[in-house]
Coordinates of C-alpha atoms in Angstrom, one line a residue:
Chain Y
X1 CA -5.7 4.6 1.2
X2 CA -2.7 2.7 1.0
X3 CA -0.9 1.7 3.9
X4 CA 3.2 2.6 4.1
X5 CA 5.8 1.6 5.3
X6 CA 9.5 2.7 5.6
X7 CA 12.1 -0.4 6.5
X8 CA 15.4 1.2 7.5
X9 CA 18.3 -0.2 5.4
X10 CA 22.4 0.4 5.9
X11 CA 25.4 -0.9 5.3
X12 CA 25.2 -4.7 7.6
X13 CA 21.3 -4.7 7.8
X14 CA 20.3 -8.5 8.5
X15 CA 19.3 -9.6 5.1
X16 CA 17.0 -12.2 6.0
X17 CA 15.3 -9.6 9.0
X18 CA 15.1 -6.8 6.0
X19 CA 13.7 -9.5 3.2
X20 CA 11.1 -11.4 5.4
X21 CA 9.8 -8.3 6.6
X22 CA 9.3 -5.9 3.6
X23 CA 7.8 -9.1 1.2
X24 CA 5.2 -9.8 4.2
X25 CA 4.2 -6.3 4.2
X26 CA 4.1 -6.1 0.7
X27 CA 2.1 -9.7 0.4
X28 CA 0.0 -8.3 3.1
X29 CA -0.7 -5.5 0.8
X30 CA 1.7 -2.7 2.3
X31 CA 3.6 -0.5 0.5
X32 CA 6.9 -1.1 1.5
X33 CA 9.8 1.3 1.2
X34 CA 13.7 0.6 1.8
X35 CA 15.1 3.5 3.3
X36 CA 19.1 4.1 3.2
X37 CA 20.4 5.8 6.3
X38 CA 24.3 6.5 6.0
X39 CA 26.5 6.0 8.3
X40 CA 28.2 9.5 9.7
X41 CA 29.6 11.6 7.4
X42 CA 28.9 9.0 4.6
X43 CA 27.1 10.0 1.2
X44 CA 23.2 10.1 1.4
X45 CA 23.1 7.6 -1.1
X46 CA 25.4 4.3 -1.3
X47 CA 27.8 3.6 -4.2
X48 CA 25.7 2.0 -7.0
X49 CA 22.3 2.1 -5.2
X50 CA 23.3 -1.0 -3.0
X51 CA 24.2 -1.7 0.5
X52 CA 26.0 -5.2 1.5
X53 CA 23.9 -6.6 4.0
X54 CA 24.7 -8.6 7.2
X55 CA 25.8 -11.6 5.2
X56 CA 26.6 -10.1 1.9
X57 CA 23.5 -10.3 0.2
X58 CA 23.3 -6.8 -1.6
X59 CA 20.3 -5.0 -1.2
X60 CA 18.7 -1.9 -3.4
X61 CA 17.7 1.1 -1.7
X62 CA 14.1 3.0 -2.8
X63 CA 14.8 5.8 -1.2
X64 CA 16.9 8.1 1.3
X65 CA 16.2 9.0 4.5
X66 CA 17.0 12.5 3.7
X67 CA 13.9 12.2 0.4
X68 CA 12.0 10.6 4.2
X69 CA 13.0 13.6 6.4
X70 CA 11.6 16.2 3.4
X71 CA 8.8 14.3 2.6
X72 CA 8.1 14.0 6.9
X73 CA 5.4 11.3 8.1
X74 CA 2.1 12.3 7.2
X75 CA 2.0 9.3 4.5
X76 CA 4.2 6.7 6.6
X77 CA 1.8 4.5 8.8
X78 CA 4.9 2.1 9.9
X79 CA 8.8 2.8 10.6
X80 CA 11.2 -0.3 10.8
X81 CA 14.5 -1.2 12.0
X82 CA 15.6 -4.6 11.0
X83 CA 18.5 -5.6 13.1
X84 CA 22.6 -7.0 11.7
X85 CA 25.2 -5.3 14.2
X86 CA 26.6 -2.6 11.4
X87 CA 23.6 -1.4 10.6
X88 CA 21.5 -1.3 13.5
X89 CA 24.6 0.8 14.6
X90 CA 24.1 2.8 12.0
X91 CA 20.2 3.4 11.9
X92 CA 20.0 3.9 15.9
X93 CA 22.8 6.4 16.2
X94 CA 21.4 8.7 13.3
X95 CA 19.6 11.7 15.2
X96 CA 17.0 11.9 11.9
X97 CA 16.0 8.2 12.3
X98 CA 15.7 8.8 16.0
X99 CA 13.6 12.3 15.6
X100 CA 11.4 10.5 12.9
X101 CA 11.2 7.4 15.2
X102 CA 10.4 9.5 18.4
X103 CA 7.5 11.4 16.4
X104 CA 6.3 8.1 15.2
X105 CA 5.7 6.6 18.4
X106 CA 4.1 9.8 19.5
X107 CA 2.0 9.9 16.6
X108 CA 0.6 6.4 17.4
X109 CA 2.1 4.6 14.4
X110 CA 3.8 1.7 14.2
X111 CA 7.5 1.6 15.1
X112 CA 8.8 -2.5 14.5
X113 CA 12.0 -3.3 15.4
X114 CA 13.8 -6.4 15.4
X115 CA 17.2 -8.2 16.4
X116 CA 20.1 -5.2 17.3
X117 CA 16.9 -3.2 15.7
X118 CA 15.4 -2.7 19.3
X119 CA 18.5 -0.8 20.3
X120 CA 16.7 2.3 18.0
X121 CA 14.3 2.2 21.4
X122 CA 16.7 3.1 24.0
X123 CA 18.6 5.6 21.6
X124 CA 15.2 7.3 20.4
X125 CA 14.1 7.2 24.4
X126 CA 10.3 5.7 23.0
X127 CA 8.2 2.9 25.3
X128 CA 10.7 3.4 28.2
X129 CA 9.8 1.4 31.3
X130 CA 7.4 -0.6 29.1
X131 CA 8.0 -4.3 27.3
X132 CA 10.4 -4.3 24.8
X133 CA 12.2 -7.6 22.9
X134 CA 15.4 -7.8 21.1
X135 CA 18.3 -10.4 20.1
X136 CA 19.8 -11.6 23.2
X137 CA 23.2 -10.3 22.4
X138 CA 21.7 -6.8 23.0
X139 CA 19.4 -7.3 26.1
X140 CA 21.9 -6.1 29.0
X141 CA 21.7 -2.6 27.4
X142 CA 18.1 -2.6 27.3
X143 CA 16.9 -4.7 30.8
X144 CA 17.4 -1.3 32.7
X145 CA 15.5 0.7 30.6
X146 CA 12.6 -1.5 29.3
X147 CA 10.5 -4.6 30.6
X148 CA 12.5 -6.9 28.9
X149 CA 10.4 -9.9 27.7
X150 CA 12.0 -13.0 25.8
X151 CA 9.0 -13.5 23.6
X152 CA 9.4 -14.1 19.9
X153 CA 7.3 -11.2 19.6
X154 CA 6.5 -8.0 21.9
X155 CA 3.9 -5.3 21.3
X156 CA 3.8 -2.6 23.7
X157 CA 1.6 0.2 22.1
X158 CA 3.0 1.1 18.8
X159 CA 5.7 -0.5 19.5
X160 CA 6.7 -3.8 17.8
X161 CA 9.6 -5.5 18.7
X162 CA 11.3 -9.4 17.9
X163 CA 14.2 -11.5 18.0
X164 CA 15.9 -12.4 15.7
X165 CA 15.7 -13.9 11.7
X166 CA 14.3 -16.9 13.1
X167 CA 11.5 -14.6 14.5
X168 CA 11.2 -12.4 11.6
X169 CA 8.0 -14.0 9.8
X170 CA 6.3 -13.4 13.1
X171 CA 7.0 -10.0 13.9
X172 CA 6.0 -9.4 10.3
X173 CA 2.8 -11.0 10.4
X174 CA 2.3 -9.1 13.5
X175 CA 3.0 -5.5 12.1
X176 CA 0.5 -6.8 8.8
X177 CA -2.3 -7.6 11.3
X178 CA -1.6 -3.7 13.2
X179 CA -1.6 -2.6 9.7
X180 CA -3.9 -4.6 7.7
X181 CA -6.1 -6.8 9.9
X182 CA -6.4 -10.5 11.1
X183 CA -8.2 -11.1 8.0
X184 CA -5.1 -10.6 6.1
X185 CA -2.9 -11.8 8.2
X186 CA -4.6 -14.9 8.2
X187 CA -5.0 -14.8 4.3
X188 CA -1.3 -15.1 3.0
X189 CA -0.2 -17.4 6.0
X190 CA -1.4 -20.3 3.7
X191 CA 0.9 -19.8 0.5
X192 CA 3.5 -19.3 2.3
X193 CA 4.5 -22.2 3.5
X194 CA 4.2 -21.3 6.7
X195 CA 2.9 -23.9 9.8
X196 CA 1.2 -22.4 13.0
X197 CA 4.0 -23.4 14.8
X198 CA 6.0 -20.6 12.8
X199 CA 4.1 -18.1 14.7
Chain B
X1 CA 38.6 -25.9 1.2
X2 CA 36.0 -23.4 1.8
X3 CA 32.9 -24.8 0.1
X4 CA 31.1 -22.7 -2.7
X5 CA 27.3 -22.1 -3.4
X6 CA 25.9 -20.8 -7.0
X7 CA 22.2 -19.6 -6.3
X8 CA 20.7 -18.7 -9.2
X9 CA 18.7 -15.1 -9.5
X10 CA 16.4 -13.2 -12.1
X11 CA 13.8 -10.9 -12.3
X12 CA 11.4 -12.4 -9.9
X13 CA 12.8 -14.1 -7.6
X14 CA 11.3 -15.1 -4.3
X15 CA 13.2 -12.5 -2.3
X16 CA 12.5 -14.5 1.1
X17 CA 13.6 -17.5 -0.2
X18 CA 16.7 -16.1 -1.4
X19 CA 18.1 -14.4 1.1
X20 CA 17.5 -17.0 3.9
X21 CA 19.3 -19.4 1.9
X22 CA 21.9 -17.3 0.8
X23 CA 22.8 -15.6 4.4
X24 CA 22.2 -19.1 6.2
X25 CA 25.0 -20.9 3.7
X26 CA 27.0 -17.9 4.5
X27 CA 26.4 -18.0 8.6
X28 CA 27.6 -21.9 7.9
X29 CA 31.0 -21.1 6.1
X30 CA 29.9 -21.7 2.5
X31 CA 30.7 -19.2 0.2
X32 CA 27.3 -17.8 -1.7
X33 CA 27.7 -16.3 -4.8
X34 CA 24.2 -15.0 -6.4
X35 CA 24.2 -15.8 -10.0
X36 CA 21.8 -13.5 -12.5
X37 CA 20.1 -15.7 -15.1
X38 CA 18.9 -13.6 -17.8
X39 CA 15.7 -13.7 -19.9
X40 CA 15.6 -15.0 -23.4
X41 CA 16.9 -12.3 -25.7
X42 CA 17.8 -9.9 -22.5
X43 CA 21.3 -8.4 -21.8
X44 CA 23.9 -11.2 -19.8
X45 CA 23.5 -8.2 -17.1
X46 CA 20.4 -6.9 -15.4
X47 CA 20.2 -2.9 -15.3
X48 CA 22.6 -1.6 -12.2
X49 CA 23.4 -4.8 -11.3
X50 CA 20.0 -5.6 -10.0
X51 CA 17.0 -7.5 -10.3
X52 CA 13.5 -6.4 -8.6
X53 CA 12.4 -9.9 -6.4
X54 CA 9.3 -11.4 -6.9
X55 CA 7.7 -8.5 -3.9
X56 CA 9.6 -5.6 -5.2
X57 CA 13.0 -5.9 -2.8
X58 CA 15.8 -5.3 -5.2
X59 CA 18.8 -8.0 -5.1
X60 CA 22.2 -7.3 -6.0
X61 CA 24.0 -10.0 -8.4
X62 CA 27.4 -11.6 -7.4
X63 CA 28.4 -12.7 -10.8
X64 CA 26.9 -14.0 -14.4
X65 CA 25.4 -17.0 -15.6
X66 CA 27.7 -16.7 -18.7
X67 CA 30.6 -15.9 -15.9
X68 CA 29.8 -19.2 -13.8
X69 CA 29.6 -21.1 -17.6
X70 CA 33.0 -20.0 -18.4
X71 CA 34.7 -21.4 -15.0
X72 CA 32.2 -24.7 -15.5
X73 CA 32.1 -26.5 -12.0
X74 CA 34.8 -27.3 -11.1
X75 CA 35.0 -25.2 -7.9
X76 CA 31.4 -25.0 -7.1
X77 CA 29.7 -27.6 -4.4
X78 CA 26.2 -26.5 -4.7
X79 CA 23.6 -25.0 -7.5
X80 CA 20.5 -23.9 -5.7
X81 CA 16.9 -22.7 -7.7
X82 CA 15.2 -20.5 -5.8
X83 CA 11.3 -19.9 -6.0
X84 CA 9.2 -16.9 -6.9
X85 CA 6.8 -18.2 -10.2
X86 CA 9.0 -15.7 -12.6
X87 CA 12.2 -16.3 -11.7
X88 CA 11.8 -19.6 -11.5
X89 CA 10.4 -20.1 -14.9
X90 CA 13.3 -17.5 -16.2
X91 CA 15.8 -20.0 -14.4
X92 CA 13.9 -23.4 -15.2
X93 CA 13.8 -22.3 -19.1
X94 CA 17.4 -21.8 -19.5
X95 CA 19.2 -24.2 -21.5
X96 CA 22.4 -23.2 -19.7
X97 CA 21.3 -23.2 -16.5
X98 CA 19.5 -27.2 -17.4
X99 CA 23.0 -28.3 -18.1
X100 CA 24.7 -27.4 -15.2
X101 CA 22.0 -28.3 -13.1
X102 CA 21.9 -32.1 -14.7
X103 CA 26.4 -31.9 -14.6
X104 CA 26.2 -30.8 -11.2
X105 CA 23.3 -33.7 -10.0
X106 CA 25.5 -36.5 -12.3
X107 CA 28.9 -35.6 -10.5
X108 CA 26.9 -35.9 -6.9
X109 CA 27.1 -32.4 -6.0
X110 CA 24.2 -30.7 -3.7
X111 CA 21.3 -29.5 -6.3
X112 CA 18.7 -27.5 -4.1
X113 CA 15.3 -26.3 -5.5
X114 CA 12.3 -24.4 -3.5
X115 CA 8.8 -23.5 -4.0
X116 CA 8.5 -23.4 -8.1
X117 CA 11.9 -23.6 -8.4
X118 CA 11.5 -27.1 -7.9
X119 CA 10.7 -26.8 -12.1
X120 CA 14.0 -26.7 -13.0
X121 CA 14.2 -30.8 -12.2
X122 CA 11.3 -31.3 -14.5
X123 CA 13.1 -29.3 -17.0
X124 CA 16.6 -31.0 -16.6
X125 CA 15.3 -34.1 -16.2
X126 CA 17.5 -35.1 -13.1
X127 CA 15.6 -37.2 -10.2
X128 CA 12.9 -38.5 -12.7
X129 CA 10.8 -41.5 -10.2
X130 CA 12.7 -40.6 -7.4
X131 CA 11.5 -38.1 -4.3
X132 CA 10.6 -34.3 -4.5
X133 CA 8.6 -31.7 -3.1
X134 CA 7.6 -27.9 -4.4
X135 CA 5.1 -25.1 -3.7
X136 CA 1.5 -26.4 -4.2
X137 CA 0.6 -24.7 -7.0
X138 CA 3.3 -26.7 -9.1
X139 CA 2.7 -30.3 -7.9
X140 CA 0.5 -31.0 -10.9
X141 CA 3.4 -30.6 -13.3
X142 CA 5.7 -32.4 -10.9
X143 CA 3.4 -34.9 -10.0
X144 CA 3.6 -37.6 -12.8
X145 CA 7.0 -37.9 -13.2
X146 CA 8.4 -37.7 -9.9
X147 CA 7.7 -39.5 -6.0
X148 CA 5.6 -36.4 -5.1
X149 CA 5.6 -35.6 -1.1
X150 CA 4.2 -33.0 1.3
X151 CA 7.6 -33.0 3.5
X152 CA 8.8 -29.6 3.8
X153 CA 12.2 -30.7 2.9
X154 CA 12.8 -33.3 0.7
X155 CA 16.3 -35.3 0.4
X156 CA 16.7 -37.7 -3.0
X157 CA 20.8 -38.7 -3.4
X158 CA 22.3 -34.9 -4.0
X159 CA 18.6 -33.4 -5.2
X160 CA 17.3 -31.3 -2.1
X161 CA 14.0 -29.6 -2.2
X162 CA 11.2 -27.8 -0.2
X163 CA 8.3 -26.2 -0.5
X164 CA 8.2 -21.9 0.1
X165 CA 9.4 -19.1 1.9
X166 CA 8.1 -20.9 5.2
X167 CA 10.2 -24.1 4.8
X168 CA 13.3 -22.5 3.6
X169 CA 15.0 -21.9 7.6
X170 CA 14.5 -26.0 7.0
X171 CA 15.7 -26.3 3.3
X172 CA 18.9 -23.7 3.9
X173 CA 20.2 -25.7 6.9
X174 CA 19.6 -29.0 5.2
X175 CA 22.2 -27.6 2.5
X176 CA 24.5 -26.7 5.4
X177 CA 24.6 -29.8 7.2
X178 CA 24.9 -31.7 3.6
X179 CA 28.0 -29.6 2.9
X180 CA 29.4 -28.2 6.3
X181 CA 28.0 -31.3 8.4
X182 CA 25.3 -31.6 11.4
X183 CA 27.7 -29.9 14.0
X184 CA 28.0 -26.5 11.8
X185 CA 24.3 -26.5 11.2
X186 CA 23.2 -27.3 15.4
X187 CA 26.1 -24.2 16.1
X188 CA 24.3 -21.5 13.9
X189 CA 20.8 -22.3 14.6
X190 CA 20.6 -20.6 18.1
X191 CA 22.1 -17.3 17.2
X192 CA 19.1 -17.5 15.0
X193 CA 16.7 -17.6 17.4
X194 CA 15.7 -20.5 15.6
X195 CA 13.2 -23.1 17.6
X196 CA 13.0 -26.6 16.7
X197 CA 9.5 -25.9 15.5
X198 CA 10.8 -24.8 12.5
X199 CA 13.2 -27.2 11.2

């Protein structure tokens, strides 16, 4: 069976957090899905099929998060929330994200989150009082709730959580090898570039 | 003067590569502008506006190759070629695109190529004996008519190139400090959570 999984994506997602992560999983042969979560009382799907990302990169959605909520989990093996102020905002505030991240976790699947991202953690109440990462601009709201950890990349059970972009090919390798195993982890590290000293 | 950045985009495009350069010229005050370079024969638009990247993210276009013909140069400071092997042979193919790389490299300003992108130097004939680096699996084509090196960023007069989605943190602030200068680049690095390891 092939593995899935769904990378939130809103209006001021991190482009380069979104990008890294959903080609790694896909290299790392995932099925990756963008998932468009509006922002309150916003259409369920965005003008033209595209959000504008962090840094204005625009950015196609696959599907909606209500399409997600219908279709429920059983065929989801990872949820991810890339980070970008706006639209971690967005994703972490949305009580059908935070439902569908909550039953994740419980589930045992994989729940990444990265940058602002890690904020969906406190919101959805999921690994509380365990280790938990996230962009430093956000830590103070998390160190009460959470071991916070300054590692590039924390896992914590199901739970997944990073930095920032400069972090981002590590998380993803990381959720690839929960996912996929070492093996294939190891396997597209080579082509891309990428030194052990990335990791 | 705000500084301007053309990076070129088609079907196939190395989404990674893309986006880090794009949103990293961006975090350094550069204006990006994505430019869609159409296959032979194929409409001077890509269907809603979008292209699917080289793993299946779908990037949005800024504006036209036959757009960026029209307004020539004269306000852009940088052409970069991004990687992903069908996009950059779309790109590296396109008699347009080779005469504004080879204006843009005569005139002094920044030409940046990455991973297979690294092509379109071969094809334009511009840095012929002098420095360069790719992806790997394009150094045979590369390697007889330019200095081939393993660097993962590669600086010869105004031709900048590197070698794949690992390198391109390194590759996108090398832009930056060539058009913003080394202060800009150091300032927009630790938000990043960028180590040195990377660069």
């Amino acid at each position: 069976m092939t593995k899935t999984a769904a990378v939130f994506l809103a209006e001021g997602t991190e482009e380069m957090e979104f990008s890294i992560t959903y080609d790694i999983l896909v290299r790392g042969g995932v099925k990756a899905q963008s998932v468009y979560v509006p922002a309150e009382g916003a259409p369920a799907s965005p003008p033209n099929g595209m959000v504008t990302a962090s840094r204005g990169v625009k950015l196609g959605v696959d599907t909606t998060l209500a399409d997600l909520e219908k279709e429920g989990l059983a065929t989801v093996d990872a949820l991810i929330v890339p980070g970008g102020v706006g639209g971690a905002n967005t994703i972490s505030k949305n009580p059908s994200v935070l439902r569908l991240l909550k039953g994740a976790y419980e589930q045992g699947k994989i729940v990444g989150m990265i940058c602002a991202g890690s904020l969906a953690a406190l919101e959805a109440q999921i690994g509380v009082n365990k280790a938990i990462t996230s962009h430093p601009s956000v830590k103070e709201k998390l160190s009460s709730s959470f071991q916070y950890q300054e590692s590039n990349v924390v896992v914590a059970g199901p739970l997944i959580t990073s930095r920032g972009p400069g972090t981002t090919f590590a998380f993803a390798l990381t959720l690839v090898e929960k996912l996929m195993g070492a093996q294939v982890c190891q396997e597209i590290t080579a082509p891309m570039m990428l030194s052990q000293e990335h990791l």
